[in-house]
């Protein structure tokens, strides 16, 4: 088994709508890899709304390595609304770097996680979040239970190697 080392990334604001197709591709690859519970009809509907509805509603930041986007996060009013990492970069510190940026630069204190995604739940719990509630359906009323998490501890996210840029 090979050891995956952290990838040094630069966290930067999204360049604009021209970058949305690359982010949609990262989202689709990550969701196919981690959300096997998601109905194909819901996958297609969400994917179709990312660039037109979801991305414009949040502050987006991108994690890149050597000029190539590897992941992104979207924040709004203290909430982490989305965080997705390319499966090729998963487990190499990209998600941790995005989360650290969201905490430090955007004041994130809460995140919602699909209950059927235990890996995501573990990721946030290991970084100081705790479950504070549960909803039977997601924000659109679909039958995907959501766990509501809140930051329980203050401090930097362990294991990150990010360079912040404006």
Coordinates of N, CA and C in Angstrom, one line a residue:
X1 N 0.8 -1.2 0.0 CA 0.0 0.0 0.0 C 0.9 1.2 0.0
X2 N 0.6 2.2 -0.9 CA 1.4 3.4 -0.9 C 0.9 4.5 0.0
X3 N 1.8 5.3 0.5 CA 1.4 6.3 1.4 C 1.1 7.6 0.6
X4 N 0.0 8.2 0.9 CA -0.3 9.4 0.1 C 0.2 10.6 0.9
X5 N 1.0 11.4 0.3 CA 1.6 12.6 1.0 C 0.8 13.8 0.7
X6 N 0.8 14.8 1.6 CA 0.0 16.0 1.3 C 0.5 16.7 0.1
X7 N -0.4 17.3 -0.7 CA -0.1 18.1 -1.9 C -0.1 19.5 -1.5
X8 N 1.0 20.3 -1.7 CA 0.9 21.7 -1.4 C 0.0 22.4 -2.4
X9 N -1.0 23.1 -1.8 CA -1.9 23.8 -2.7 C -2.0 25.3 -2.4
X10 N -2.4 26.0 -3.3 CA -2.8 27.4 -3.2 C -4.3 27.5 -3.1
X11 N -4.8 28.2 -2.1 CA -6.2 28.5 -2.0 C -6.5 29.9 -2.6
X12 N -7.4 30.0 -3.5 CA -7.6 31.3 -4.1 C -9.1 31.5 -4.5
X13 N -9.6 32.7 -4.6 CA -11.0 32.9 -5.1 C -11.2 32.3 -6.5
X14 N -12.4 31.9 -6.7 CA -12.7 31.4 -8.1 C -12.5 32.5 -9.1
X15 N -12.1 32.2 -10.3 CA -11.8 33.2 -11.3 C -13.1 33.7 -11.9
X16 N -14.2 33.1 -11.7 CA -15.5 33.5 -12.3 C -16.1 32.4 -13.0
X17 N -17.2 32.7 -13.7 CA -18.0 31.7 -14.4 C -17.2 30.8 -15.4
X18 N -16.1 31.4 -15.9 CA -15.3 30.6 -16.9 C -14.7 29.3 -16.2
X19 N -14.6 29.4 -14.9 CA -14.0 28.2 -14.2 C -15.0 27.2 -13.7
X20 N -16.3 27.6 -13.8 CA -17.3 26.7 -13.4 C -17.3 25.3 -14.0
X21 N -17.1 25.1 -15.3 CA -17.1 23.8 -15.9 C -16.0 22.9 -15.2
X22 N -14.9 23.4 -14.9 CA -13.9 22.5 -14.2 C -14.3 22.2 -12.8
X23 N -15.0 23.1 -12.1 CA -15.5 22.8 -10.8 C -16.7 21.8 -10.8
X24 N -17.5 21.9 -11.8 CA -18.6 20.9 -12.0 C -18.0 19.5 -12.2
X25 N -17.0 19.5 -13.0 CA -16.3 18.2 -13.2 C -15.7 17.6 -11.9
X26 N -15.1 18.4 -11.1 CA -14.6 18.0 -9.8 C -15.7 17.5 -9.0
X27 N -16.8 18.3 -8.9 CA -18.0 17.9 -8.2 C -18.5 16.5 -8.6
X28 N -18.7 16.3 -9.9 CA -19.2 15.1 -10.5 C -18.4 13.9 -10.1
X29 N -17.0 14.0 -10.3 CA -16.1 12.9 -10.0 C -16.2 12.6 -8.5
X30 N -16.2 13.7 -7.7 CA -16.2 13.4 -6.2 C -17.5 12.8 -5.8
X31 N -18.6 13.2 -6.3 CA -19.9 12.7 -5.9 C -20.0 11.2 -6.4
X32 N -19.6 10.9 -7.6 CA -19.6 9.6 -8.1 C -18.8 8.7 -7.1
X33 N -17.7 9.2 -6.6 CA -16.8 8.5 -5.7 C -17.3 8.3 -4.3
X34 N -18.1 9.2 -3.8 CA -18.5 9.3 -2.4 C -20.0 9.2 -2.1
X35 N -20.8 9.4 -3.1 CA -22.3 9.5 -2.8 C -23.0 8.4 -3.6
X36 N -22.7 7.2 -3.3 CA -23.3 6.1 -4.1 C -24.8 6.0 -3.8
X37 N -25.3 6.6 -2.8 CA -26.7 6.6 -2.4 C -27.5 7.6 -3.2
X38 N -26.9 8.5 -3.9 CA -27.6 9.5 -4.7 C -28.2 9.0 -5.9
X39 N -29.5 9.2 -6.1 CA -30.3 8.7 -7.2 C -29.8 9.4 -8.5
X40 N -29.6 8.7 -9.6 CA -29.1 9.3 -10.8 C -29.9 10.6 -11.3
X41 N -31.2 10.5 -11.0 CA -32.0 11.7 -11.4 C -31.6 12.9 -10.6
X42 N -31.4 12.7 -9.3 CA -31.0 13.8 -8.4 C -29.6 14.3 -8.7
X43 N -28.7 13.3 -9.1 CA -27.4 13.7 -9.5 C -27.4 14.6 -10.7
X44 N -28.2 14.3 -11.7 CA -28.3 15.1 -12.9 C -28.9 16.4 -12.6
X45 N -29.9 16.5 -11.8 CA -30.6 17.8 -11.5 C -29.6 18.7 -10.7
X46 N -28.9 18.1 -9.7 CA -28.0 19.0 -9.0 C -26.8 19.4 -9.9
X47 N -26.3 18.5 -10.7 CA -25.2 18.9 -11.6 C -25.6 20.0 -12.5
X48 N -26.9 19.9 -13.0 CA -27.4 21.0 -13.9 C -27.6 22.3 -13.3
X49 N -27.7 22.3 -11.9 CA -28.0 23.6 -11.2 C -26.7 24.2 -10.6
X50 N -25.6 23.5 -10.6 CA -24.4 24.0 -9.9 C -24.0 25.3 -10.4
X51 N -23.7 25.4 -11.7 CA -23.2 26.7 -12.3 C -24.2 27.8 -12.3
X52 N -25.5 27.5 -12.4 CA -26.5 28.5 -12.5 C -27.1 29.0 -11.2
X53 N -27.2 28.1 -10.2 CA -27.9 28.4 -9.0 C -27.0 28.2 -7.7
X54 N -26.3 27.1 -7.6 CA -25.5 26.9 -6.4 C -24.2 27.7 -6.3
X55 N -23.4 27.7 -7.3 CA -22.1 28.4 -7.3 C -22.3 29.9 -7.1
X56 N -23.3 30.5 -7.8 CA -23.4 32.0 -7.6 C -24.0 32.4 -6.2
X57 N -24.5 31.4 -5.5 CA -25.1 31.7 -4.2 C -24.1 31.7 -3.1
X58 N -22.8 31.3 -3.3 CA -21.8 31.2 -2.3 C -20.6 31.9 -2.7
X59 N -19.7 32.1 -1.7 CA -18.3 32.6 -2.0 C -17.5 31.3 -2.2
X60 N -17.0 31.2 -3.4 CA -16.2 30.0 -3.9 C -14.7 30.3 -3.8
X61 N -14.0 29.3 -3.3 CA -12.6 29.3 -3.3 C -12.1 27.9 -3.9
X62 N -11.0 28.0 -4.6 CA -10.4 26.8 -5.3 C -9.1 26.5 -4.7
X63 N -8.8 25.2 -4.6 CA -7.5 24.7 -4.2 C -6.8 24.2 -5.5
X64 N -5.7 24.7 -5.7 CA -5.0 24.3 -7.0 C -3.5 23.9 -6.6
X65 N -3.0 23.1 -7.5 CA -1.6 22.7 -7.4 C -1.0 22.8 -8.8
X66 N 0.0 23.6 -8.9 CA 0.7 23.8 -10.2 C -0.3 24.3 -11.2
X67 N -1.2 25.2 -10.8 CA -2.2 25.7 -11.8 C -3.4 24.9 -12.1
X68 N -3.5 23.7 -11.5 CA -4.6 22.8 -11.8 C -5.6 22.7 -10.6
X69 N -6.8 23.1 -10.8 CA -7.8 22.9 -9.7 C -7.9 21.5 -9.2
X70 N -7.9 21.3 -7.9 CA -8.0 19.9 -7.3 C -9.2 19.8 -6.4
X71 N -9.8 21.0 -6.0 CA -11.0 21.0 -5.2 C -11.5 22.4 -5.0
X72 N -12.6 22.5 -4.4 CA -13.2 23.8 -4.1 C -14.1 23.7 -2.9
X73 N -14.4 24.9 -2.4 CA -15.3 25.0 -1.2 C -16.2 26.3 -1.5
X74 N -17.4 26.2 -1.0 CA -18.3 27.3 -1.0 C -18.9 27.6 0.4
X75 N -18.8 28.9 0.8 CA -19.3 29.3 2.1 C -20.3 30.4 2.0
X76 N -21.2 30.5 3.0 CA -22.2 31.5 3.1 C -22.6 31.7 4.5
X77 N -22.5 32.9 5.0 CA -23.0 33.2 6.3 C -22.6 32.3 7.4
X78 N -21.3 31.9 7.5 CA -20.8 31.1 8.5 C -21.0 29.6 8.3
X79 N -21.5 29.2 7.2 CA -21.7 27.8 6.9 C -20.9 27.4 5.7
X80 N -20.4 26.2 5.8 CA -19.7 25.6 4.7 C -20.7 24.8 3.9
X81 N -21.1 25.4 2.7 CA -22.2 24.9 1.9 C -21.7 23.7 1.0
X82 N -20.5 23.7 0.7 CA -19.9 22.7 -0.2 C -18.4 22.6 -0.1
X83 N -17.9 21.4 -0.2 CA -16.5 21.1 -0.2 C -16.3 19.8 -1.0
X84 N -15.6 19.9 -2.1 CA -15.4 18.7 -3.0 C -14.0 18.7 -3.4
X85 N -13.4 17.5 -3.5 CA -12.0 17.3 -3.9 C -12.0 16.2 -4.9
X86 N -11.2 16.4 -6.0 CA -11.1 15.4 -7.0 C -10.6 14.1 -6.4
X87 N -11.2 13.0 -6.8 CA -10.8 11.7 -6.2 C -9.3 11.4 -6.4
X88 N -8.7 12.0 -7.4 CA -7.2 11.8 -7.6 C -6.4 12.5 -6.5
X89 N -7.0 13.5 -5.9 CA -6.2 14.2 -4.8 C -6.8 13.9 -3.4
X90 N -7.8 13.1 -3.3 CA -8.4 12.8 -2.0 C -7.3 12.1 -1.1
X91 N -7.4 12.5 0.2 CA -6.5 12.0 1.2 C -5.1 12.6 1.2
X92 N -5.0 13.7 0.5 CA -3.7 14.3 0.4 C -3.6 15.8 0.9
X93 N -4.6 16.1 1.8 CA -4.6 17.4 2.4 C -5.3 18.5 1.8
X94 N -5.9 18.2 0.6 CA -6.6 19.3 -0.2 C -7.9 19.7 0.6
X95 N -8.7 18.7 1.0 CA -9.9 19.1 1.7 C -9.6 19.8 3.1
X96 N -8.5 19.3 3.7 CA -8.1 20.0 5.0 C -7.7 21.4 4.8
X97 N -7.0 21.6 3.7 CA -6.5 23.0 3.4 C -7.7 23.9 3.0
X98 N -8.7 23.4 2.3 CA -9.9 24.1 2.0 C -10.7 24.4 3.3
X99 N -10.8 23.4 4.1 CA -11.6 23.6 5.4 C -10.8 24.7 6.3
X100 N -9.5 24.6 6.4 CA -8.8 25.5 7.2 C -9.0 26.9 6.7
X101 N -9.0 27.1 5.4 CA -9.2 28.4 4.8 C -10.6 28.9 5.1
X102 N -11.6 28.0 5.0 CA -13.0 28.4 5.3 C -13.2 28.8 6.7
X103 N -12.5 28.1 7.6 CA -12.5 28.4 9.1 C -11.9 29.8 9.3
X104 N -10.6 29.9 8.8 CA -9.8 31.1 9.2 C -10.3 32.4 8.4
X105 N -10.6 32.2 7.2 CA -10.9 33.4 6.4 C -12.4 33.8 6.2
X106 N -13.2 32.8 6.5 CA -14.7 33.0 6.2 C -15.5 32.7 7.5
X107 N -14.8 32.4 8.6 CA -15.6 32.3 9.9 C -16.5 31.1 9.9
X108 N -16.3 30.1 9.2 CA -17.2 28.9 9.1 C -17.3 28.3 10.5
X109 N -18.5 28.0 10.9 CA -18.8 27.4 12.2 C -19.7 26.2 12.1
X110 N -20.3 26.0 10.9 CA -21.2 24.9 10.8 C -21.2 24.3 9.4
X111 N -21.6 23.1 9.3 CA -21.6 22.3 8.0 C -22.7 21.3 8.1
X112 N -23.3 20.9 7.0 CA -24.3 19.8 6.9 C -23.7 18.7 6.1
X113 N -23.9 17.5 6.5 CA -23.3 16.3 5.9 C -24.4 15.3 5.7
X114 N -24.4 14.7 4.5 CA -25.3 13.5 4.2 C -25.0 12.4 5.2
X115 N -26.0 11.9 5.9 CA -25.9 10.9 6.8 C -25.3 9.6 6.2
X116 N -25.6 9.4 4.9 CA -25.1 8.2 4.2 C -23.6 8.4 3.8
X117 N -23.0 9.4 4.2 CA -21.6 9.7 3.8 C -20.7 9.7 5.0
X118 N -20.4 8.5 5.6 CA -19.7 8.4 6.9 C -18.3 8.9 6.8
X119 N -17.7 8.9 5.6 CA -16.3 9.4 5.4 C -16.3 10.9 5.6
X120 N -17.3 11.6 5.1 CA -17.4 13.1 5.3 C -17.6 13.4 6.8
X121 N -18.5 12.7 7.4 CA -18.8 12.9 8.8 C -17.5 12.7 9.6
X122 N -16.7 11.7 9.4 CA -15.5 11.5 10.1 C -14.5 12.6 9.8
X123 N -14.4 13.1 8.6 CA -13.5 14.1 8.2 C -13.8 15.4 9.1
X124 N -15.0 15.8 9.2 CA -15.4 17.0 10.0 C -15.3 16.7 11.5
X125 N -15.6 15.6 12.0 CA -15.5 15.3 13.4 C -14.0 15.3 13.8
X126 N -13.2 14.7 13.0 CA -11.7 14.8 13.3 C -11.2 16.2 13.4
X127 N -11.9 17.1 12.8 CA -11.4 18.5 12.7 C -12.2 19.4 13.6
X128 N -12.8 18.8 14.6 CA -13.4 19.7 15.7 C -14.9 20.0 15.6
X129 N -15.6 19.3 14.6 CA -17.0 19.5 14.5 C -17.8 18.4 15.3
X130 N -19.0 18.7 15.7 CA -19.8 17.7 16.4 C -21.2 17.8 15.9
X131 N -21.9 16.7 15.9 CA -23.3 16.6 15.4 C -24.2 17.3 16.4
X132 N -25.0 18.2 16.0 CA -25.9 19.0 16.8 C -27.3 18.8 16.4
X133 N -27.6 18.1 15.3 CA -29.0 17.9 14.9 C -29.0 17.0 13.7
X134 N -30.3 16.7 13.3 CA -30.5 15.8 12.2 C -31.8 16.1 11.5
X135 N -31.8 16.1 10.2 CA -33.1 16.3 9.4 C -33.3 15.0 8.6
X136 N -34.5 14.6 8.4 CA -34.9 13.4 7.6 C -34.6 13.6 6.2
X137 N -34.7 14.9 5.7 CA -34.6 15.2 4.3 C -33.5 16.2 4.1
X138 N -33.0 16.4 2.9 CA -32.1 17.4 2.6 C -32.8 18.8 2.4
X139 N -32.0 19.8 2.1 CA -32.6 21.1 1.9 C -33.6 21.3 0.8
X140 N -33.7 20.4 -0.1 CA -34.6 20.4 -1.2 C -35.8 19.4 -0.9
X141 N -35.8 18.8 0.3 CA -36.9 17.9 0.6 C -36.7 16.5 0.1
X142 N -35.6 16.2 -0.4 CA -35.3 14.8 -1.0 C -35.0 13.9 0.2
X143 N -35.2 12.6 0.0 CA -35.0 11.6 1.1 C -33.6 11.2 1.4
X144 N -32.8 12.3 1.7 CA -31.4 12.1 2.1 C -31.2 12.7 3.4
X145 N -31.2 11.9 4.5 CA -31.0 12.5 5.8 C -29.7 13.3 6.0
X146 N -29.8 14.4 6.7 CA -28.7 15.4 6.8 C -28.3 15.5 8.3
X147 N -27.1 15.4 8.6 CA -26.5 15.7 9.9 C -26.0 17.1 10.0
X148 N -26.4 17.8 11.0 CA -26.0 19.2 11.1 C -24.9 19.2 12.1
X149 N -23.7 19.8 11.7 CA -22.5 19.8 12.6 C -22.2 21.3 12.9
X150 N -21.6 21.4 14.1 CA -21.1 22.8 14.5 C -19.7 22.6 15.0
X151 N -18.9 23.6 14.9 CA -17.5 23.6 15.3 C -17.5 23.5 16.8
X152 N -16.8 22.5 17.4 CA -16.7 22.3 18.8 C -15.5 22.9 19.4
X153 N -14.4 23.0 18.6 CA -13.1 23.5 19.1 C -12.6 24.5 18.2
X154 N -11.7 25.4 18.7 CA -11.1 26.4 17.9 C -9.6 26.0 17.7
X155 N -9.1 26.3 16.6 CA -7.7 26.1 16.3 C -7.5 25.7 14.8
X156 N -6.3 25.5 14.5 CA -6.0 25.2 13.1 C -6.3 23.7 12.8
X157 N -6.5 23.4 11.6 CA -6.8 22.1 11.1 C -5.5 21.4 11.0
X158 N -5.3 20.2 11.7 CA -4.0 19.5 11.6 C -3.8 18.9 10.2
X159 N -2.5 18.9 9.8 CA -2.1 18.2 8.6 C -2.3 19.0 7.3
X160 N -2.4 20.3 7.4 CA -2.6 21.1 6.2 C -1.3 21.8 5.8
X161 N -1.2 22.0 4.5 CA -0.1 22.8 3.9 C -0.6 23.6 2.8
X162 N -1.2 24.7 3.2 CA -1.8 25.6 2.1 C -1.1 27.0 2.1
X163 N -1.1 27.6 1.0 CA -0.6 28.9 0.8 C -1.8 29.7 0.5
X164 N -2.1 30.8 1.2 CA -3.2 31.6 1.0 C -2.9 32.7 0.0
X165 N -3.7 33.0 -1.0 CA -3.5 34.1 -1.9 C -4.8 34.8 -2.1
X166 N -4.8 36.1 -2.5 CA -6.0 36.8 -2.7 C -6.3 36.9 -4.2

